[in-house]
Short mmCIF file of N, CA and C in Angstrom, two decimals:
data_model
loop_
_atom_site.label_atom_id
_atom_site.label_comp_id
_atom_site.label_asym_id
_atom_site.label_seq_id
_atom_site.Cartn_x
_atom_site.Cartn_y
_atom_site.Cartn_z
N MET Y 9 0.86 -1.18 0.00
CA MET Y 9 0.00 0.00 0.00
C MET Y 9 0.90 1.24 0.00
N ASN Y 10 0.62 2.15 -0.90
CA ASN Y 10 1.48 3.33 -0.98
C ASN Y 10 1.13 4.34 0.12
N ASN Y 11 2.03 5.30 0.31
CA ASN Y 11 1.86 6.29 1.39
C ASN Y 11 0.63 7.17 1.20
N ARG Y 12 0.32 7.52 -0.03
CA ARG Y 12 -0.83 8.38 -0.28
C ARG Y 12 -2.11 7.69 0.19
N ARG Y 13 -2.23 6.42 -0.11
CA ARG Y 13 -3.43 5.67 0.29
C ARG Y 13 -3.49 5.55 1.81
N LYS Y 14 -2.36 5.27 2.46
CA LYS Y 14 -2.33 5.18 3.93
C LYS Y 14 -2.75 6.50 4.55
N HIS Y 15 -2.21 7.59 4.03
CA HIS Y 15 -2.52 8.92 4.55
C HIS Y 15 -4.02 9.19 4.43
N TRP Y 16 -4.61 8.84 3.31
CA TRP Y 16 -6.04 9.06 3.11
C TRP Y 16 -6.85 8.24 4.10
N GLN Y 17 -6.45 6.99 4.36
CA GLN Y 17 -7.19 6.16 5.30
C GLN Y 17 -7.08 6.71 6.72
N VAL Y 18 -5.91 7.19 7.10
CA VAL Y 18 -5.74 7.77 8.44
C VAL Y 18 -6.61 9.01 8.57
N ARG Y 19 -6.62 9.86 7.56
CA ARG Y 19 -7.45 11.07 7.60
C ARG Y 19 -8.92 10.70 7.71
N ARG Y 20 -9.34 9.67 6.99
CA ARG Y 20 -10.74 9.25 7.03
C ARG Y 20 -11.10 8.75 8.42
N ILE Y 21 -10.25 7.94 9.02
CA ILE Y 21 -10.50 7.41 10.36
C ILE Y 21 -10.54 8.54 11.38
N LEU Y 22 -9.56 9.44 11.32
CA LEU Y 22 -9.54 10.57 12.25
C LEU Y 22 -10.74 11.47 12.04
N GLY Y 23 -11.12 11.68 10.80
CA GLY Y 23 -12.28 12.50 10.51
C GLY Y 23 -13.55 11.91 11.11
N GLU Y 24 -13.68 10.60 11.04
CA GLU Y 24 -14.86 9.95 11.61
C GLU Y 24 -14.88 10.09 13.12
N MET Y 25 -13.70 10.10 13.73
CA MET Y 25 -13.63 10.19 15.18
C MET Y 25 -13.83 11.61 15.67
N THR Y 26 -13.39 12.60 14.92
CA THR Y 26 -13.42 13.97 15.43
C THR Y 26 -14.60 14.79 14.95
N MET Y 27 -15.11 14.53 13.79
CA MET Y 27 -16.17 15.36 13.23
C MET Y 27 -17.54 14.78 13.55
N GLN Y 28 -17.86 14.72 14.82
CA GLN Y 28 -19.16 14.22 15.23
C GLN Y 28 -20.15 15.37 15.24
N SER Y 29 -21.34 15.07 14.80
CA SER Y 29 -22.38 16.09 14.81
C SER Y 29 -23.13 15.99 16.13
N VAL Y 30 -22.99 17.02 16.95
CA VAL Y 30 -23.63 17.04 18.26
C VAL Y 30 -24.58 18.22 18.30
N ARG Y 31 -25.77 17.98 18.81
CA ARG Y 31 -26.74 19.07 18.95
C ARG Y 31 -26.94 19.35 20.42
N TYR Y 32 -26.95 20.63 20.77
CA TYR Y 32 -27.12 21.05 22.15
C TYR Y 32 -28.44 21.79 22.30
N ASP Y 33 -29.13 21.53 23.41
CA ASP Y 33 -30.35 22.30 23.67
C ASP Y 33 -29.95 23.61 24.35
N ARG Y 34 -30.93 24.47 24.59
CA ARG Y 34 -30.63 25.80 25.16
C ARG Y 34 -29.94 25.72 26.51
N GLU Y 35 -30.37 24.81 27.36
CA GLU Y 35 -29.77 24.70 28.69
C GLU Y 35 -28.32 24.23 28.61
N GLN Y 36 -28.03 23.32 27.69
CA GLN Y 36 -26.65 22.87 27.52
C GLN Y 36 -25.78 24.00 26.98
N LYS Y 37 -26.33 24.77 26.06
CA LYS Y 37 -25.58 25.92 25.53
C LYS Y 37 -25.31 26.92 26.64
N ARG Y 38 -26.31 27.18 27.45
CA ARG Y 38 -26.16 28.09 28.59
C ARG Y 38 -25.07 27.58 29.53
N PHE Y 39 -25.13 26.29 29.84
CA PHE Y 39 -24.14 25.68 30.73
C PHE Y 39 -22.73 25.86 30.17
N HIS Y 40 -22.54 25.57 28.89
CA HIS Y 40 -21.20 25.65 28.31
C HIS Y 40 -20.70 27.10 28.24
N LEU Y 41 -21.57 28.03 27.95
CA LEU Y 41 -21.16 29.44 27.95
C LEU Y 41 -20.70 29.87 29.34
N LEU Y 42 -21.47 29.47 30.36
CA LEU Y 42 -21.11 29.84 31.73
C LEU Y 42 -19.86 29.10 32.20
N GLN Y 43 -19.70 27.87 31.76
CA GLN Y 43 -18.50 27.09 32.09
C GLN Y 43 -17.27 27.76 31.49
N TRP Y 44 -17.38 28.19 30.24
CA TRP Y 44 -16.26 28.88 29.60
C TRP Y 44 -15.96 30.19 30.33
N ALA Y 45 -17.00 30.95 30.66
CA ALA Y 45 -16.81 32.24 31.34
C ALA Y 45 -16.19 32.06 32.72
N ALA Y 46 -16.53 30.96 33.40
CA ALA Y 46 -15.99 30.71 34.74
C ALA Y 46 -14.47 30.54 34.70
N GLY Y 47 -13.94 30.09 33.59
CA GLY Y 47 -12.49 29.94 33.45
C GLY Y 47 -11.75 31.26 33.45
N TRP Y 48 -12.47 32.35 33.22
CA TRP Y 48 -11.87 33.68 33.17
C TRP Y 48 -12.13 34.49 34.43
N ASN Y 49 -12.69 33.87 35.47
CA ASN Y 49 -12.97 34.59 36.72
C ASN Y 49 -11.69 35.03 37.41
N GLY Y 50 -11.74 36.17 38.06
CA GLY Y 50 -10.60 36.67 38.83
C GLY Y 50 -9.39 36.91 37.95
N ASP Y 51 -8.24 36.42 38.42
CA ASP Y 51 -7.00 36.61 37.68
C ASP Y 51 -6.69 35.45 36.75
N ALA Y 52 -7.59 34.47 36.70
CA ALA Y 52 -7.35 33.28 35.89
C ALA Y 52 -7.38 33.62 34.40
N THR Y 53 -6.53 32.94 33.65
CA THR Y 53 -6.56 33.05 32.20
C THR Y 53 -7.23 31.79 31.69
N GLY Y 54 -8.41 31.95 31.16
CA GLY Y 54 -9.20 30.81 30.71
C GLY Y 54 -8.82 30.34 29.32
N GLU Y 55 -9.65 29.49 28.81
CA GLU Y 55 -9.47 28.89 27.49
C GLU Y 55 -10.12 29.79 26.43
N SER Y 56 -9.58 29.78 25.25
CA SER Y 56 -10.17 30.59 24.18
C SER Y 56 -11.50 29.98 23.74
N LEU Y 57 -12.38 30.82 23.21
CA LEU Y 57 -13.65 30.33 22.66
C LEU Y 57 -13.38 29.28 21.58
N TRP Y 58 -12.36 29.52 20.80
CA TRP Y 58 -12.00 28.64 19.70
C TRP Y 58 -11.67 27.24 20.21
N SER Y 59 -10.78 27.14 21.19
CA SER Y 59 -10.37 25.82 21.67
C SER Y 59 -11.49 25.13 22.44
N TYR Y 60 -12.27 25.89 23.20
CA TYR Y 60 -13.40 25.30 23.92
C TYR Y 60 -14.41 24.74 22.92
N SER Y 61 -14.67 25.47 21.85
CA SER Y 61 -15.60 25.01 20.82
C SER Y 61 -15.12 23.71 20.19
N LEU Y 62 -13.83 23.64 19.89
CA LEU Y 62 -13.29 22.42 19.29
C LEU Y 62 -13.37 21.25 20.26
N ARG Y 63 -13.17 21.50 21.54
CA ARG Y 63 -13.29 20.42 22.52
C ARG Y 63 -14.71 19.87 22.59
N LEU Y 64 -15.69 20.73 22.33
CA LEU Y 64 -17.08 20.27 22.33
C LEU Y 64 -17.41 19.45 21.09
N GLY Y 65 -16.52 19.42 20.14
CA GLY Y 65 -16.73 18.62 18.95
C GLY Y 65 -17.38 19.37 17.82
N GLY Y 66 -17.42 20.68 17.92
CA GLY Y 66 -18.05 21.47 16.86
C GLY Y 66 -17.03 22.27 16.09
N SER Y 67 -17.54 23.20 15.35
CA SER Y 67 -16.70 24.11 14.59
C SER Y 67 -15.97 25.03 15.56
N HIS Y 68 -14.90 25.65 15.09
CA HIS Y 68 -14.16 26.59 15.93
C HIS Y 68 -15.03 27.80 16.29
N ALA Y 69 -16.10 28.04 15.54
CA ALA Y 69 -16.95 29.20 15.78
C ALA Y 69 -18.23 28.86 16.56
N LEU Y 70 -18.31 27.67 17.11
CA LEU Y 70 -19.53 27.22 17.79
C LEU Y 70 -19.94 28.16 18.92
N LEU Y 71 -19.07 28.37 19.90
CA LEU Y 71 -19.41 29.23 21.04
C LEU Y 71 -19.59 30.68 20.62
N ASN Y 72 -18.82 31.11 19.64
CA ASN Y 72 -18.96 32.48 19.15
C ASN Y 72 -20.38 32.72 18.64
N GLY Y 73 -20.93 31.75 17.96
CA GLY Y 73 -22.31 31.85 17.48
C GLY Y 73 -23.30 31.89 18.62
N TRP Y 74 -23.04 31.11 19.66
CA TRP Y 74 -23.94 31.09 20.82
C TRP Y 74 -23.90 32.43 21.54
N VAL Y 75 -22.71 33.03 21.65
CA VAL Y 75 -22.57 34.31 22.33
C VAL Y 75 -23.38 35.39 21.62
N LYS Y 76 -23.42 35.32 20.30
CA LYS Y 76 -24.13 36.33 19.51
C LYS Y 76 -25.62 36.04 19.36
N ASN Y 77 -26.07 34.87 19.82
CA ASN Y 77 -27.47 34.47 19.68
C ASN Y 77 -28.32 35.13 20.76
N ALA Y 78 -29.22 36.00 20.34
CA ALA Y 78 -30.07 36.74 21.30
C ALA Y 78 -30.97 35.81 22.10
N GLY Y 79 -31.45 34.74 21.49
CA GLY Y 79 -32.31 33.80 22.20
C GLY Y 79 -31.60 33.14 23.37
N ILE Y 80 -30.36 32.81 23.18
CA ILE Y 80 -29.58 32.19 24.26
C ILE Y 80 -29.22 33.23 25.31
N ARG Y 81 -28.83 34.42 24.86
CA ARG Y 81 -28.46 35.48 25.81
C ARG Y 81 -29.65 35.89 26.66
N ASN Y 82 -30.88 35.78 26.13
CA ASN Y 82 -32.07 36.16 26.88
C ASN Y 82 -32.39 35.20 28.03
N ILE Y 83 -31.92 33.96 27.95
CA ILE Y 83 -32.20 33.03 29.06
C ILE Y 83 -31.19 33.17 30.19
N LEU Y 84 -30.13 33.95 29.96
CA LEU Y 84 -29.14 34.19 31.01
C LEU Y 84 -29.66 35.28 31.95
N THR Y 85 -29.32 35.14 33.23
CA THR Y 85 -29.68 36.18 34.19
C THR Y 85 -28.77 37.39 33.97
N VAL Y 86 -29.07 38.48 34.63
CA VAL Y 86 -28.26 39.70 34.52
C VAL Y 86 -26.83 39.40 34.98
N GLU Y 87 -26.70 38.69 36.10
CA GLU Y 87 -25.37 38.35 36.62
C GLU Y 87 -24.60 37.46 35.64
N GLU Y 88 -25.28 36.49 35.05
CA GLU Y 88 -24.63 35.59 34.10
C GLU Y 88 -24.19 36.35 32.85
N ASN Y 89 -25.02 37.28 32.40
CA ASN Y 89 -24.65 38.11 31.25
C ASN Y 89 -23.43 38.97 31.56
N ARG Y 90 -23.39 39.54 32.76
CA ARG Y 90 -22.22 40.35 33.16
C ARG Y 90 -20.96 39.50 33.20
N SER Y 91 -21.09 38.30 33.76
CA SER Y 91 -19.95 37.38 33.84
C SER Y 91 -19.45 37.02 32.44
N LEU Y 92 -20.38 36.76 31.54
CA LEU Y 92 -20.02 36.41 30.17
C LEU Y 92 -19.36 37.59 29.46
N GLU Y 93 -19.91 38.78 29.64
CA GLU Y 93 -19.32 39.98 29.02
C GLU Y 93 -17.92 40.24 29.56
N ALA Y 94 -17.74 40.07 30.87
CA ALA Y 94 -16.41 40.27 31.47
C ALA Y 94 -15.42 39.25 30.92
N ALA Y 95 -15.86 38.00 30.78
CA ALA Y 95 -14.99 36.96 30.25
C ALA Y 95 -14.63 37.24 28.79
N LEU Y 96 -15.59 37.69 28.01
CA LEU Y 96 -15.31 38.03 26.61
C LEU Y 96 -14.30 39.17 26.52
N ALA Y 97 -14.47 40.19 27.35
CA ALA Y 97 -13.54 41.32 27.34
C ALA Y 97 -12.14 40.87 27.75
N LYS Y 98 -12.05 40.04 28.80
CA LYS Y 98 -10.75 39.54 29.25
C LYS Y 98 -10.08 38.68 28.20
N SER Y 99 -10.86 37.84 27.54
CA SER Y 99 -10.28 36.96 26.53
C SER Y 99 -9.79 37.76 25.32
N MET Y 100 -10.52 38.82 24.97
CA MET Y 100 -10.08 39.67 23.86
C MET Y 100 -8.79 40.41 24.22
N ARG Y 101 -8.70 40.90 25.46
CA ARG Y 101 -7.46 41.56 25.90
C ARG Y 101 -6.30 40.58 25.90
N ALA Y 102 -6.56 39.36 26.40
CA ALA Y 102 -5.49 38.35 26.45
C ALA Y 102 -5.03 38.00 25.05
N ARG Y 103 -5.96 37.94 24.14
CA ARG Y 103 -5.61 37.62 22.75
C ARG Y 103 -4.79 38.75 22.14
N ALA Y 104 -5.19 39.99 22.42
CA ALA Y 104 -4.47 41.14 21.87
C ALA Y 104 -3.08 41.27 22.50
N ASP Y 105 -2.98 40.97 23.80
CA ASP Y 105 -1.71 41.09 24.51
C ASP Y 105 -0.89 39.82 24.48
N GLY Y 106 -1.42 38.79 23.85
CA GLY Y 106 -0.80 37.46 23.84
C GLY Y 106 0.60 37.45 23.29
N PRO Y 107 1.14 36.27 23.16
CA PRO Y 107 2.51 36.15 22.68
C PRO Y 107 2.65 36.77 21.29
N LYS Y 108 3.61 37.62 21.18
CA LYS Y 108 3.86 38.30 19.90
C LYS Y 108 4.88 37.49 19.10
N ARG Y 109 4.74 37.57 17.82
CA ARG Y 109 5.74 36.93 16.97
C ARG Y 109 7.01 37.76 17.01
N ARG Y 110 8.11 37.09 17.02
CA ARG Y 110 9.38 37.79 17.04
C ARG Y 110 9.61 38.41 15.67
N GLN Y 111 9.92 39.68 15.68
CA GLN Y 111 10.19 40.38 14.42
C GLN Y 111 11.59 40.05 13.96
N GLU Y 112 11.68 39.50 12.79
CA GLU Y 112 12.99 39.20 12.20
C GLU Y 112 13.53 40.48 11.57
N PRO Y 113 14.81 40.73 11.72
CA PRO Y 113 15.37 41.92 11.06
C PRO Y 113 15.26 41.76 9.54
N ARG Y 114 14.97 42.87 8.89
CA ARG Y 114 14.84 42.83 7.43
C ARG Y 114 16.20 42.60 6.79
N ARG Y 115 16.18 41.76 5.81
CA ARG Y 115 17.42 41.50 5.06
C ARG Y 115 17.56 42.52 3.96
N LYS Y 116 18.77 42.94 3.76
CA LYS Y 116 19.03 43.94 2.71
C LYS Y 116 19.53 43.29 1.46
#
């Protein structure tokens, strides 16, 4: 068996294992949003929306879509909404202040 065929089979197997279609109800979405926000409480540096979404088995934009969904945001209490907003702000600052790429000197 050639390498190209082996590579294709491995990708197919991994794809079957990782690309599961999972549907969440409103309460599960609420739970996951609050769970993600709890990681950013206090001085803690939580997980990015992107990585948390991938861990749930969805697209990298899964939680981002939930955050922007008015129907889901309406079931959150005022305190939960504040916590989520604070976590979003902290995660955006952490992303902006995150590790910078080292600037290579320009070659002449």
